[in-house]
Amino acid sequence: MRESTSSGTGTGTGTDASIPVSQRAIKIIGNVFFSVFVFAVLILTVVAITYQPPDPWLQSSISLTKALSQTLPNSTFQNDDSLLKTGEDLTTLAPSSSPTNEQQQSSQSPPSSSSSACSDTAALNCSDPAVLSAIQRFNSKVFRKSLVFLAYDTPVPGAHPDHECDASWRFRNRRDKSWRRYRDYRRFRLARADNCTYTVVSAGKFRSGANAAPAARRLPRSAATAAAAVQPAAVPDAEINDTIPAVGSESDFRKGRYLYYTRGGDHCKGMNQFVWSFLCGLGEAAFLNRTFVMDLNLCLNGAHTSSGRDEEGKDFRYYFDFEHLKESASVVEEGEFLRDWHRWDRRSGGGRKARISVRKVPTYKVTPMQLRRDRSSIVWRQFDGPEPENYWYRVCEGRAAKYIQRPWQALWKSKRLMNIVTQIAGGMDWDYDAVHVVRGWKASNKDLWPNLDADTTPDALLAKVLKMVKPWRNLYIATNEPFYNYFDKLRSHYKVHLLDDYSEMWGNKSEWYNETMALNGGKPVEFDGYMRVAVDTEVLYRAKTQIETFNNLTRDCKDGINTC
Ligand SMILES: *[C@@H]1O[C@H](CO)[C@@H](O)[C@H](O)[C@H]1NC(C)=O
Ligand SMILES: *[C@@H]1O[C@H](CO)[C@@H](O)[C@H](O)[C@H]1NC(C)=O
Ligand SMILES: *[C@@H]1O[C@H](CO)[C@@H](O)[C@H](O)[C@H]1NC(C)=O
Ligand SMILES: *[C@@H]1O[C@H](CO)[C@@H](O)[C@H](O)[C@H]1NC(C)=O
Ligand SMILES: *[C@@H]1O[C@H](CO)[C@@H](O)[C@H](O)[C@H]1NC(C)=O
Ligand SMILES: *[C@@H]1O[C@H](CO)[C@@H](O)[C@H](O)[C@H]1NC(C)=O
Ligand SMILES: *[C@@H]1O[C@H](CO)[C@@H](O)[C@H](O)[C@H]1NC(C)=O
Ligand SMILES: *[C@@H]1O[C@H](CO)[C@@H](O)[C@H](O)[C@H]1NC(C)=O
């Protein structure tokens, strides 16, 4: 209607002066309507382009989106590099098999008072179901708020067999959104109650039950083997298995469809940018129904290395759970992939056997939607061009953001690091508060964070924390402040814990040291800045009270002045 009005006047009489006033008014109104219409269309288009699908990270921190859109031309990540969020912090996962275990556990727990010999004089028998039941009751009372107990093994005698038993079990932290299980084993001192039951008199610290430790269990111990036979539903020992899978036979390779990203400008950038970009690639692969070819070699940004220079050749598996990734997404390791590809091409070289078809995609401007119908075996994104044109995550920008979901649930932190987290949190019996203190480059940039430095001085910190945490609690400080004694002022009010207090957990006698060395061809692996960040993040998220720098300690904004 609006258009007919304007075209009607256009083809009408030549001179405006001859048009009656009423008609001129209609023309003006028509024009106004038309501009409103155009404007509305424009707005809708902009909204459609900038629309972001629900992405857990975006939901949990809108500021990242803001930071991203503001800095798109040079794409520097302003978001915190002292925390690293992954799937287990963001999405609640559909429990796979564990609820049944929990139910099994609870249906198991009613004590079988049918225990044959029940005389007050009999010696303590740790395999007596009444002992296990006493320990279960004790645990679920003490750790009700923090832990879920999944599977107990039959207790074994402790150091003093007449009144001690060592028990071991699997558990999950309630704050953990993954369904990974961890092991604990403790020593319990038991007393006999009147009516054929036991009570726990006292319990040892985290992993104090040496006789029930997994290594001790492997010995041919008659009680343990008997117990294993009795409990067929026991959870199998989740040894970490993150070996690199082979692609398979040649014909398997030929049948596969792959999405291959050449290394882009993200390489050697911060770890948060790595995650953001990697998940974009993984999301595109899922959208295209292809296997993602991934490079397990990461580059650690100089800000987080002890040498201060970017360091190549860090294994993905130091930081992330490759086993879980293999199970939740279709991936193949780059080296295996290239070997098979070249082998195939050589075989088919002179012959008429089809070579592998490859679609080379030089720029991110070719959208995932345009590649959807491509039947080539390999879609090879090459990321030519200068920064920031060559960042992987640009593939997921604009209209593509509506189609591609980053599979956050596929990316968890390395179980090896999580074992350290469990030891730290378990050492405090999961009863601690934590404060996240951001310093480092943000504290020294007075233009963007004018108050941060002053608000995180030891005195300011103490004054603020005293208002939020009761004195003499365990206080874990997650921080990028390198000076260990910086927080000494808090020690006269709290039991302060810093990551550096736990250095034996990655020292050269530790399990972690042995395991990462095996991944690294027998050479020791340095516990680097990103591992520190990963552990700090997870210990922080398991604390009872969590104090954040931005919001709780300072008025400054996370992403710099005027961003909140
Ligand atoms: C790019 O980075 C510089 C330096 O961090 C910053 O001043 C600037 O605002 C950023 N954005 C653009 C569009 O250049
Ligand atoms: C301990 O109790 C278990 C289960 O009730 C029983 O099989 C075992 O024979 C007992 N051992 C001793 C030494 O009494
Ligand atoms: C003994 O059994 C009764 C009832 O069966 C129960 O109320 C009581 O708590 C038990 N005593 C102990 C010490 O557990
Ligand atoms: C590890 O998993 C792979 C499959 O991903 C399997 O072939 C291999 O046997 C497993 N290794 C061990 C030691 O369990
Ligand atoms: C994805 O690919 C597999 C085989 O590669 C095929 O069986 C499946 O139907 C495909 N799914 C979709 C949605 O195209
Ligand atoms: C382990 O570290 C300690 C101190 O850091 C050092 O004295 C010792 O030689 C190291 N042992 C090995 C086997 O590297
Ligand atoms: C690490 O490996 C060494 C040598 O293989 C072994 O002696 C040590 O017991 C291992 N430590 C742990 C904690 O597994
Ligand atoms: C920290 O700030 C947030 C947001 O203002 C608030 O919800 C939270 O309760 C504060 N935490 C503490 C420990 O006071």
XYZ file of C-alpha atoms and ligand atoms in Angstrom:
676
model
C 0.000 0.000 0.000
C 2.820 2.323 0.903
C 4.589 1.588 -2.322
C 1.499 2.207 -4.446
C 1.090 5.580 -2.763
C 4.563 6.717 -3.607
C 4.575 5.328 -7.134
C 1.133 6.797 -7.690
C 2.357 10.283 -6.902
C 5.492 9.695 -8.940
C 3.613 8.927 -12.131
C 1.020 11.597 -11.392
C 1.065 15.240 -12.369
C 4.407 16.909 -12.939
C 4.165 19.918 -10.625
C 3.859 19.578 -6.851
C 2.268 22.996 -6.574
C -0.804 21.797 -8.420
C -1.350 18.898 -5.987
C -4.021 19.579 -3.389
C -2.859 19.922 0.204
C -4.530 16.702 1.307
C -2.745 14.744 -1.395
C 0.585 16.290 -0.453
C 0.007 15.256 3.149
C -0.650 11.720 1.999
C 2.604 11.769 0.062
C 4.576 12.963 3.084
C 2.946 10.387 5.328
C 3.641 7.756 2.717
C 7.309 8.676 2.617
C 7.542 8.593 6.378
C 5.956 5.152 6.424
C 8.302 3.950 3.761
C 11.388 5.095 5.684
C 10.066 3.436 8.808
C 9.565 0.269 6.799
C 13.099 0.366 5.374
C 14.509 1.061 8.796
C 12.623 -1.850 10.296
C 13.909 -4.183 7.606
C 17.415 -2.944 8.282
C 17.063 -3.572 12.011
C 15.679 -7.036 11.404
C 18.596 -7.827 9.130
C 21.115 -6.639 11.685
C 19.384 -8.641 14.393
C 19.356 -11.707 12.185
C 23.050 -11.338 11.413
C 24.147 -10.783 14.975
C 21.829 -13.367 16.485
C 23.783 -15.896 18.510
C 22.382 -19.310 19.275
C 22.425 -20.388 22.881
C 26.002 -21.204 23.662
C 26.803 -21.999 27.268
C 29.829 -19.809 27.377
C 27.894 -16.907 25.922
C 25.116 -17.452 28.386
C 27.476 -17.642 31.285
C 29.427 -14.588 30.229
C 27.799 -12.196 27.881
C 30.843 -10.030 28.241
C 32.806 -12.365 26.042
C 30.436 -11.759 23.149
C 30.780 -8.092 23.795
C 34.528 -8.299 23.918
C 34.494 -10.342 20.740
C 32.305 -8.023 18.761
C 34.195 -4.964 19.936
C 37.542 -6.301 18.998
C 36.618 -8.134 15.841
C 38.932 -6.149 13.574
C 41.915 -7.175 15.621
C 40.271 -9.937 17.564
C 42.214 -9.741 20.765
C 40.667 -11.711 23.568
C 40.144 -9.552 26.594
C 38.554 -12.297 28.598
C 40.246 -13.699 31.587
C 43.266 -15.801 30.944
C 43.475 -16.744 34.596
C 40.478 -19.062 34.221
C 39.796 -21.672 31.589
C 36.239 -22.891 31.247
C 35.457 -26.156 29.539
C 32.460 -28.429 29.174
C 32.439 -29.653 32.737
C 31.984 -26.097 34.005
C 29.289 -25.087 31.590
C 26.811 -27.714 30.586
C 24.993 -30.197 32.669
C 25.422 -33.462 30.921
C 22.885 -36.162 30.497
C 24.064 -38.769 32.943
C 25.177 -41.757 30.954
C 25.148 -44.748 33.215
C 25.847 -43.462 36.653
C 22.354 -42.930 38.061
C 21.814 -46.661 37.892
C 25.000 -47.047 39.857
C 23.743 -44.628 42.440
C 20.533 -46.562 42.690
C 22.428 -49.786 42.938
C 24.399 -48.182 45.674
C 21.389 -47.132 47.655
C 19.674 -50.460 47.189
C 22.862 -52.130 48.286
C 23.218 -50.096 51.410
C 20.567 -51.582 53.723
C 22.801 -53.482 56.099
C 22.387 -57.176 55.867
C 21.928 -57.855 59.538
C 21.547 -61.490 58.553
C 25.283 -61.622 59.136
C 25.788 -65.101 60.479
C 28.122 -64.832 63.430
C 27.188 -61.893 65.588
C 28.778 -62.274 68.919
C 30.309 -59.433 70.877
C 33.507 -61.320 71.364
C 34.301 -62.125 67.730
C 37.215 -60.215 66.225
C 36.522 -57.334 63.873
C 35.964 -58.701 60.370
C 36.335 -55.949 57.768
C 34.510 -57.931 55.096
C 31.446 -58.074 57.318
C 28.712 -56.138 55.456
C 27.901 -54.344 58.701
C 31.323 -52.677 58.562
C 30.751 -51.364 55.061
C 27.327 -50.196 56.024
C 28.718 -48.226 58.986
C 31.270 -46.584 56.704
C 28.624 -45.744 54.120
C 26.415 -44.157 56.723
C 29.326 -42.134 58.034
C 30.378 -40.904 54.582
C 26.966 -39.912 53.430
C 26.434 -37.962 56.612
C 29.719 -36.093 56.498
C 29.903 -35.398 52.743
C 26.200 -35.221 51.957
C 26.451 -31.710 50.544
C 29.563 -32.102 48.435
C 29.868 -35.644 47.131
C 27.922 -38.430 45.504
C 29.214 -41.872 46.411
C 29.092 -44.284 43.522
C 30.649 -47.616 44.337
C 32.333 -49.069 47.365
C 34.805 -51.913 47.462
C 34.759 -54.335 50.348
C 36.873 -52.896 53.182
C 40.154 -54.550 54.108
C 41.984 -54.567 57.455
C 43.887 -51.390 58.342
C 47.136 -51.031 60.260
C 45.510 -52.271 63.484
C 43.250 -55.081 62.295
C 41.465 -55.345 65.652
C 39.757 -51.970 65.280
C 40.648 -50.460 61.881
C 39.448 -51.053 58.359
C 40.512 -49.381 55.108
C 37.770 -48.740 52.612
C 37.857 -47.433 49.056
C 35.155 -46.075 46.801
C 34.392 -43.979 43.742
C 32.753 -40.619 44.076
C 31.682 -37.626 42.091
C 31.641 -34.034 43.210
C 28.181 -32.504 43.144
C 29.564 -29.376 41.530
C 31.174 -31.362 38.748
C 28.995 -31.371 35.684
C 30.797 -34.243 34.053
C 30.132 -37.784 35.142
C 33.708 -38.623 35.830
C 34.482 -40.580 38.957
C 37.392 -40.256 41.316
C 38.765 -42.648 43.850
C 39.234 -42.157 47.548
C 40.371 -44.605 50.208
C 40.439 -43.892 53.897
C 41.221 -45.547 57.182
C 38.361 -45.920 59.639
C 38.457 -46.726 63.315
C 35.365 -48.719 64.212
C 33.593 -49.679 67.391
C 31.028 -52.370 67.871
C 27.548 -51.283 68.849
C 25.234 -53.495 70.892
C 23.027 -54.935 68.227
C 25.337 -56.376 65.605
C 26.193 -53.037 64.056
C 29.303 -50.905 63.976
C 29.887 -47.209 64.319
C 32.744 -45.158 62.915
C 34.736 -43.645 65.765
C 37.068 -41.642 63.557
C 38.037 -41.421 59.920
C 41.379 -40.706 58.325
C 42.171 -38.004 55.841
C 41.704 -38.156 52.083
C 43.429 -41.251 50.696
C 44.678 -42.389 54.081
C 43.558 -46.004 53.698
C 46.770 -47.271 52.198
C 45.731 -50.928 52.368
C 42.731 -50.219 50.183
C 44.704 -48.143 47.648
C 44.329 -49.382 44.073
C 47.964 -50.522 43.866
C 47.617 -52.593 47.017
C 44.422 -54.093 45.651
C 46.158 -55.444 42.614
C 48.111 -57.837 44.815
C 46.549 -61.259 44.938
C 44.622 -60.672 48.091
C 42.090 -63.337 48.831
C 39.580 -60.981 50.424
C 39.761 -58.568 47.517
C 39.354 -61.203 44.848
C 36.493 -62.758 46.709
C 34.861 -59.346 46.932
C 35.291 -58.780 43.201
C 33.477 -62.022 42.535
C 30.669 -61.102 44.885
C 30.169 -57.656 43.340
C 30.003 -58.054 39.578
C 28.463 -54.584 39.218
C 31.590 -52.897 40.549
C 32.671 -50.004 38.348
C 35.628 -51.019 36.202
C 38.794 -49.155 36.970
C 38.735 -46.145 34.664
C 42.351 -46.158 33.664
C 42.989 -43.232 31.384
C 43.130 -44.477 27.800
C 43.866 -41.614 25.475
C 45.845 -43.441 22.855
C 45.644 -42.041 19.355
C 43.213 -44.141 17.338
C 44.289 -45.359 13.905
C 42.049 -44.447 10.989
C 41.633 -48.096 10.125
C 41.965 -49.939 6.872
C 42.424 -48.221 3.538
C 38.868 -48.741 2.507
C 37.713 -47.289 5.817
C 39.793 -44.253 5.027
C 38.373 -44.020 1.531
C 34.813 -44.147 2.835
C 35.373 -41.439 5.431
C 34.454 -37.799 5.026
C 36.848 -35.366 6.629
C 37.071 -31.737 7.565
C 40.666 -30.601 7.729
C 41.728 -27.217 9.092
C 45.234 -26.007 8.336
C 46.883 -24.289 11.272
C 45.648 -20.715 11.377
C 46.464 -17.501 13.162
C 45.095 -18.902 16.412
C 48.169 -21.036 16.867
C 50.174 -19.753 19.841
C 47.382 -17.429 20.971
C 45.812 -17.786 24.412
C 44.177 -20.982 25.530
C 40.706 -19.451 25.645
C 41.069 -18.510 21.997
C 42.231 -22.037 21.237
C 39.112 -23.455 22.863
C 36.842 -20.992 21.093
C 38.398 -21.791 17.717
C 38.767 -25.521 18.173
C 35.145 -25.898 19.177
C 34.153 -23.908 16.112
C 35.952 -26.426 13.902
C 34.462 -29.331 15.789
C 31.026 -27.746 15.484
C 31.426 -27.266 11.751
C 32.489 -30.891 11.378
C 29.367 -32.013 13.191
C 27.251 -29.725 11.021
C 28.824 -31.156 7.856
C 28.639 -34.699 9.245
C 32.367 -35.092 8.811
C 35.272 -36.327 10.898
C 37.388 -33.482 12.218
C 41.098 -33.822 11.594
C 42.815 -32.517 14.685
C 46.342 -31.539 15.440
C 47.287 -32.754 18.905
C 50.222 -30.382 19.017
C 49.386 -27.158 20.764
C 51.455 -24.086 21.129
C 51.637 -22.451 24.498
C 51.569 -18.677 24.502
C 54.649 -16.988 25.954
C 52.548 -15.362 28.679
C 52.232 -18.797 30.285
C 55.630 -20.367 29.803
C 58.552 -20.119 32.149
C 60.814 -19.142 29.248
C 58.513 -16.262 28.312
C 58.517 -17.407 24.671
C 55.834 -19.273 22.761
C 56.460 -22.979 23.080
C 55.488 -25.481 20.423
C 54.835 -29.172 20.735
C 52.580 -29.250 23.797
C 50.327 -32.257 23.720
C 46.573 -31.629 23.680
C 46.283 -34.440 26.216
C 48.238 -32.500 28.850
C 45.302 -30.124 29.095
C 42.220 -31.861 27.764
C 40.552 -35.225 27.958
C 41.192 -36.824 24.600
C 39.514 -40.035 25.661
C 36.264 -38.213 26.289
C 36.644 -36.260 23.054
C 37.055 -39.471 21.061
C 33.872 -40.783 22.592
C 31.778 -37.673 22.089
C 32.875 -36.373 18.691
C 34.207 -37.801 15.465
C 37.896 -36.912 15.334
C 41.044 -38.290 13.805
C 44.600 -37.316 14.581
C 46.315 -35.283 11.883
C 49.456 -37.424 11.607
C 47.463 -40.642 11.155
C 45.211 -38.922 8.686
C 48.010 -37.518 6.514
C 49.819 -40.854 6.496
C 46.761 -42.672 5.237
C 45.947 -39.988 2.725
C 49.433 -40.070 1.209
C 49.509 -43.829 1.225
C 46.242 -43.919 -0.658
C 47.367 -41.340 -3.190
C 50.614 -43.197 -3.813
C 48.780 -46.479 -4.400
C 46.346 -44.923 -6.770
C 49.134 -42.783 -8.282
C 49.497 -43.926 -11.907
C 46.413 -46.096 -11.888
C 42.887 -45.145 -12.678
C 41.748 -45.829 -9.132
C 40.071 -42.690 -7.910
C 42.242 -40.323 -6.012
C 40.821 -38.865 -2.880
C 38.713 -35.881 -3.809
C 39.626 -32.683 -2.052
C 37.796 -29.400 -1.881
C 40.187 -26.627 -0.928
C 38.611 -23.687 0.829
C 40.977 -20.727 1.008
C 38.917 -18.364 3.132
C 36.485 -18.425 6.008
C 34.117 -16.403 3.827
C 32.951 -19.665 2.278
C 30.308 -20.585 4.802
C 29.575 -24.018 6.285
C 26.154 -23.845 4.630
C 27.813 -23.615 1.218
C 29.876 -26.712 1.993
C 26.965 -28.787 3.177
C 26.288 -30.373 -0.195
C 29.918 -30.922 -1.076
C 30.625 -34.615 -1.643
C 34.441 -34.426 -1.618
C 36.183 -36.801 0.730
C 38.152 -33.982 2.272
C 37.083 -30.420 2.827
C 40.285 -28.584 3.477
C 40.048 -25.124 4.997
C 43.363 -23.397 4.514
C 43.076 -20.097 6.359
C 45.258 -18.091 4.027
C 45.492 -14.394 4.597
C 46.650 -12.120 7.350
C 45.359 -11.958 10.897
C 42.585 -11.825 11.871
C 41.308 -13.275 8.585
C 43.035 -16.533 9.406
C 41.424 -17.250 12.772
C 39.476 -20.483 12.850
C 36.591 -19.082 14.831
C 35.706 -16.682 12.038
C 34.081 -19.638 10.297
C 31.433 -19.605 13.000
C 30.665 -15.908 12.808
C 27.804 -14.121 11.114
C 25.059 -16.235 9.639
C 26.970 -19.457 10.364
C 26.474 -18.819 14.078
C 22.846 -19.781 13.594
C 23.744 -23.184 12.249
C 26.819 -24.194 14.167
C 26.733 -25.172 17.802
C 29.985 -25.409 19.604
C 30.015 -28.877 21.207
C 31.116 -27.745 24.643
C 30.160 -31.045 26.188
C 32.904 -32.758 24.176
C 35.711 -30.822 25.797
C 36.680 -31.641 29.350
C 39.871 -30.998 31.179
C 42.484 -33.692 31.345
C 41.718 -36.347 33.922
C 45.345 -36.144 34.974
C 44.851 -32.523 35.966
C 41.522 -33.334 37.544
C 43.219 -35.881 39.747
C 45.360 -33.060 41.089
C 42.219 -30.968 41.635
C 40.655 -33.864 43.513
C 43.700 -34.245 45.711
C 43.748 -30.550 46.576
C 40.024 -30.296 47.286
C 39.953 -33.689 48.976
C 42.886 -32.698 51.177
C 40.630 -29.961 52.568
C 37.731 -32.444 52.777
C 35.825 -30.308 50.241
C 35.207 -27.848 53.013
C 36.827 -24.632 51.860
C 36.111 -21.233 50.397
C 37.967 -19.707 47.505
C 38.799 -16.303 46.190
C 39.841 -15.604 42.622
C 42.345 -12.770 42.535
C 43.083 -11.424 39.058
C 46.273 -9.417 38.886
C 48.961 -9.630 36.242
C 48.609 -7.490 33.130
C 45.152 -6.282 34.014
C 46.359 -4.866 37.325
C 49.132 -2.962 35.597
C 46.856 -1.492 32.921
C 45.478 1.527 34.796
C 43.653 2.845 31.722
C 41.296 -0.077 31.387
C 41.235 -1.261 35.017
C 41.815 1.859 37.131
C 40.997 0.325 40.532
C 41.985 -3.284 40.140
C 45.503 -2.930 41.464
C 44.425 -0.979 44.544
C 41.456 -3.277 45.184
C 43.652 -6.364 45.217
C 46.389 -5.151 47.520
C 46.810 -7.444 50.525
C 45.084 -4.964 52.864
C 42.127 -4.302 50.590
C 41.790 -8.001 49.980
C 41.797 -8.855 53.660
C 39.181 -6.213 54.452
C 36.866 -7.495 51.718
C 37.335 -11.192 52.340
C 36.727 -10.814 56.078
C 33.229 -9.613 55.228
C 32.472 -12.720 53.182
C 34.363 -15.612 54.761
C 34.459 -16.624 58.407
C 37.887 -16.509 60.059
C 40.018 -19.643 60.118
C 38.270 -21.310 57.255
C 40.334 -22.991 54.583
C 40.786 -20.308 51.943
C 42.036 -21.292 48.519
C 43.391 -18.425 46.442
C 43.251 -18.912 42.681
C 45.419 -16.228 41.207
C 47.830 -15.215 38.491
C 49.903 -13.239 40.995
C 53.330 -14.841 40.742
C 54.707 -13.668 44.098
C 54.020 -16.421 46.615
C 54.213 -14.268 49.751
C 51.851 -11.647 48.378
C 48.952 -13.104 50.360
C 50.756 -13.484 53.682
C 48.524 -10.905 55.385
C 45.589 -13.273 55.058
C 47.440 -16.018 56.868
C 46.780 -14.473 60.266
C 43.028 -14.917 59.659
C 42.680 -17.910 57.368
C 44.265 -21.203 56.529
C 45.528 -19.990 53.178
C 46.126 -22.468 50.365
C 47.880 -21.593 47.131
C 48.558 -23.840 44.193
C 52.272 -23.699 44.920
C 51.635 -25.404 48.259
C 50.846 -28.552 46.318
C 53.887 -28.710 44.083
C 54.683 -32.283 45.114
C 51.588 -33.313 43.149
C 53.422 -32.593 39.929
C 56.919 -33.021 41.315
C 59.197 -35.733 40.057
C 57.773 -38.323 42.432
C 54.182 -37.784 41.426
C 51.735 -39.875 39.470
C 51.163 -36.909 37.163
C 54.866 -36.658 36.408
C 55.044 -40.304 35.471
C 51.942 -40.204 33.333
C 52.769 -37.070 31.368
C 56.321 -38.259 30.866
C 54.938 -41.369 29.204
C 52.974 -39.165 26.791
C 56.061 -37.154 26.037
C 58.277 -40.004 24.914
C 59.999 -40.359 28.296
C 60.943 -36.712 28.708
C 59.656 -34.873 31.797
C 56.852 -32.385 31.224
C 56.888 -28.982 32.846
C 53.821 -28.059 34.881
C 53.105 -24.922 32.894
C 50.955 -21.830 33.182
C 47.892 -23.337 31.519
C 47.931 -26.380 33.718
C 48.038 -24.026 36.676
C 45.089 -22.120 35.246
C 43.143 -25.316 34.653
C 43.706 -26.594 38.194
C 43.017 -23.197 39.783
C 39.750 -22.947 37.846
C 38.439 -26.297 38.981
C 39.483 -25.923 42.611
C 37.764 -22.531 42.623
C 34.534 -23.961 41.209
C 34.372 -26.609 43.914
C 34.605 -24.167 46.795
C 31.634 -23.558 49.072
C 31.879 -19.784 48.872
C 33.373 -18.387 45.705
C 34.573 -14.818 45.588
C 35.243 -13.328 42.183
C 37.552 -10.412 41.517
C 35.106 -8.571 39.309
C 31.830 -8.052 41.182
C 33.041 -8.999 44.636
C 36.431 -7.320 45.045
C 36.447 -4.413 42.628
C 34.058 -2.154 40.765
C 36.171 -2.379 37.615
C 34.729 -4.284 34.696
C 36.051 -7.625 33.605
C 36.795 -6.440 30.091
C 38.013 -2.962 30.826
C 36.505 0.395 31.581
C 32.841 0.961 30.637
C 32.168 -2.608 29.547
C 29.741 -3.530 32.297
C 42.690 -3.425 18.766
O 43.665 -3.518 19.764
C 44.137 -2.270 20.215
C 45.220 -2.543 21.214
O 44.833 -3.481 22.161
C 42.999 -1.465 20.795
O 43.469 -0.203 21.199
C 41.922 -1.293 19.784
O 40.819 -0.632 20.348
C 41.491 -2.652 19.262
N 40.449 -2.548 18.295
C 40.587 -2.042 17.089
C 39.348 -1.976 16.274
O 41.641 -1.674 16.639
C 34.344 -62.251 57.438
O 33.036 -62.034 56.925
C 32.826 -62.545 55.634
C 31.444 -62.145 55.174
O 30.538 -62.210 56.191
C 33.011 -64.046 55.648
O 32.850 -64.550 54.332
C 34.416 -64.363 56.115
O 34.583 -65.751 56.246
C 34.662 -63.734 57.479
N 36.072 -63.928 57.856
C 36.429 -64.301 59.059
C 37.875 -64.474 59.297
O 35.603 -64.502 59.909
C 20.194 -50.928 68.005
O 18.999 -51.186 67.318
C 17.975 -50.240 67.580
C 16.719 -50.694 66.897
O 16.946 -51.732 66.070
C 18.402 -48.867 67.130
O 17.386 -47.925 67.403
C 19.668 -48.486 67.827
O 20.117 -47.244 67.333
C 20.730 -49.540 67.630
N 21.865 -49.212 68.451
C 22.982 -48.784 67.938
C 24.036 -48.477 68.933
O 23.151 -48.671 66.763
C 42.315 -47.929 24.476
O 41.216 -47.646 23.622
C 41.371 -48.146 22.307
C 40.173 -47.730 21.519
O 40.056 -46.345 21.521
C 41.492 -49.664 22.355
O 41.681 -50.168 21.051
C 42.671 -50.040 23.223
O 42.733 -51.437 23.347
C 42.527 -49.428 24.599
N 43.716 -49.696 25.381
C 43.670 -50.126 26.622
C 44.957 -50.357 27.295
O 42.606 -50.321 27.187
C 26.382 -38.905 8.354
O 27.304 -39.781 7.749
C 27.087 -41.147 8.004
C 28.184 -41.942 7.354
O 29.327 -41.204 7.188
C 25.719 -41.545 7.488
O 25.466 -42.885 7.822
C 24.662 -40.659 8.108
O 23.409 -40.941 7.554
C 24.987 -39.208 7.878
N 24.026 -38.377 8.570
C 23.479 -37.310 8.034
C 22.508 -36.565 8.874
O 23.759 -36.946 6.928
C 63.603 -34.651 41.709
O 63.572 -33.313 42.126
C 64.474 -33.044 43.205
C 64.259 -31.641 43.655
O 63.519 -30.904 42.754
C 65.897 -33.278 42.731
O 66.789 -33.031 43.790
C 66.011 -34.708 42.267
O 67.305 -34.939 41.738
C 64.994 -35.026 41.218
N 65.025 -36.450 40.916
C 64.983 -36.915 39.693
C 65.026 -38.390 39.543
O 64.901 -36.181 38.733
C 57.018 -43.253 38.686
O 57.898 -44.079 37.921
C 59.017 -44.540 38.631
C 59.912 -45.282 37.670
O 59.175 -46.008 36.747
C 58.551 -45.426 39.786
O 59.674 -45.850 40.513
C 57.641 -44.599 40.671
O 57.126 -45.435 41.695
C 56.507 -44.030 39.891
N 55.762 -43.152 40.754
C 54.443 -43.168 40.820
C 53.825 -42.233 41.775
O 53.761 -43.893 40.116
C 29.774 -11.829 44.589
O 29.025 -10.985 43.748
C 27.894 -11.604 43.167
C 27.274 -10.636 42.199
O 27.197 -9.364 42.728
C 26.937 -12.026 44.268
O 25.833 -12.680 43.693
C 27.674 -12.973 45.195
O 26.836 -13.329 46.264
C 28.930 -12.332 45.725
N 29.676 -13.339 46.483
C 29.917 -13.213 47.759
C 30.705 -14.295 48.386
O 29.528 -12.266 48.404
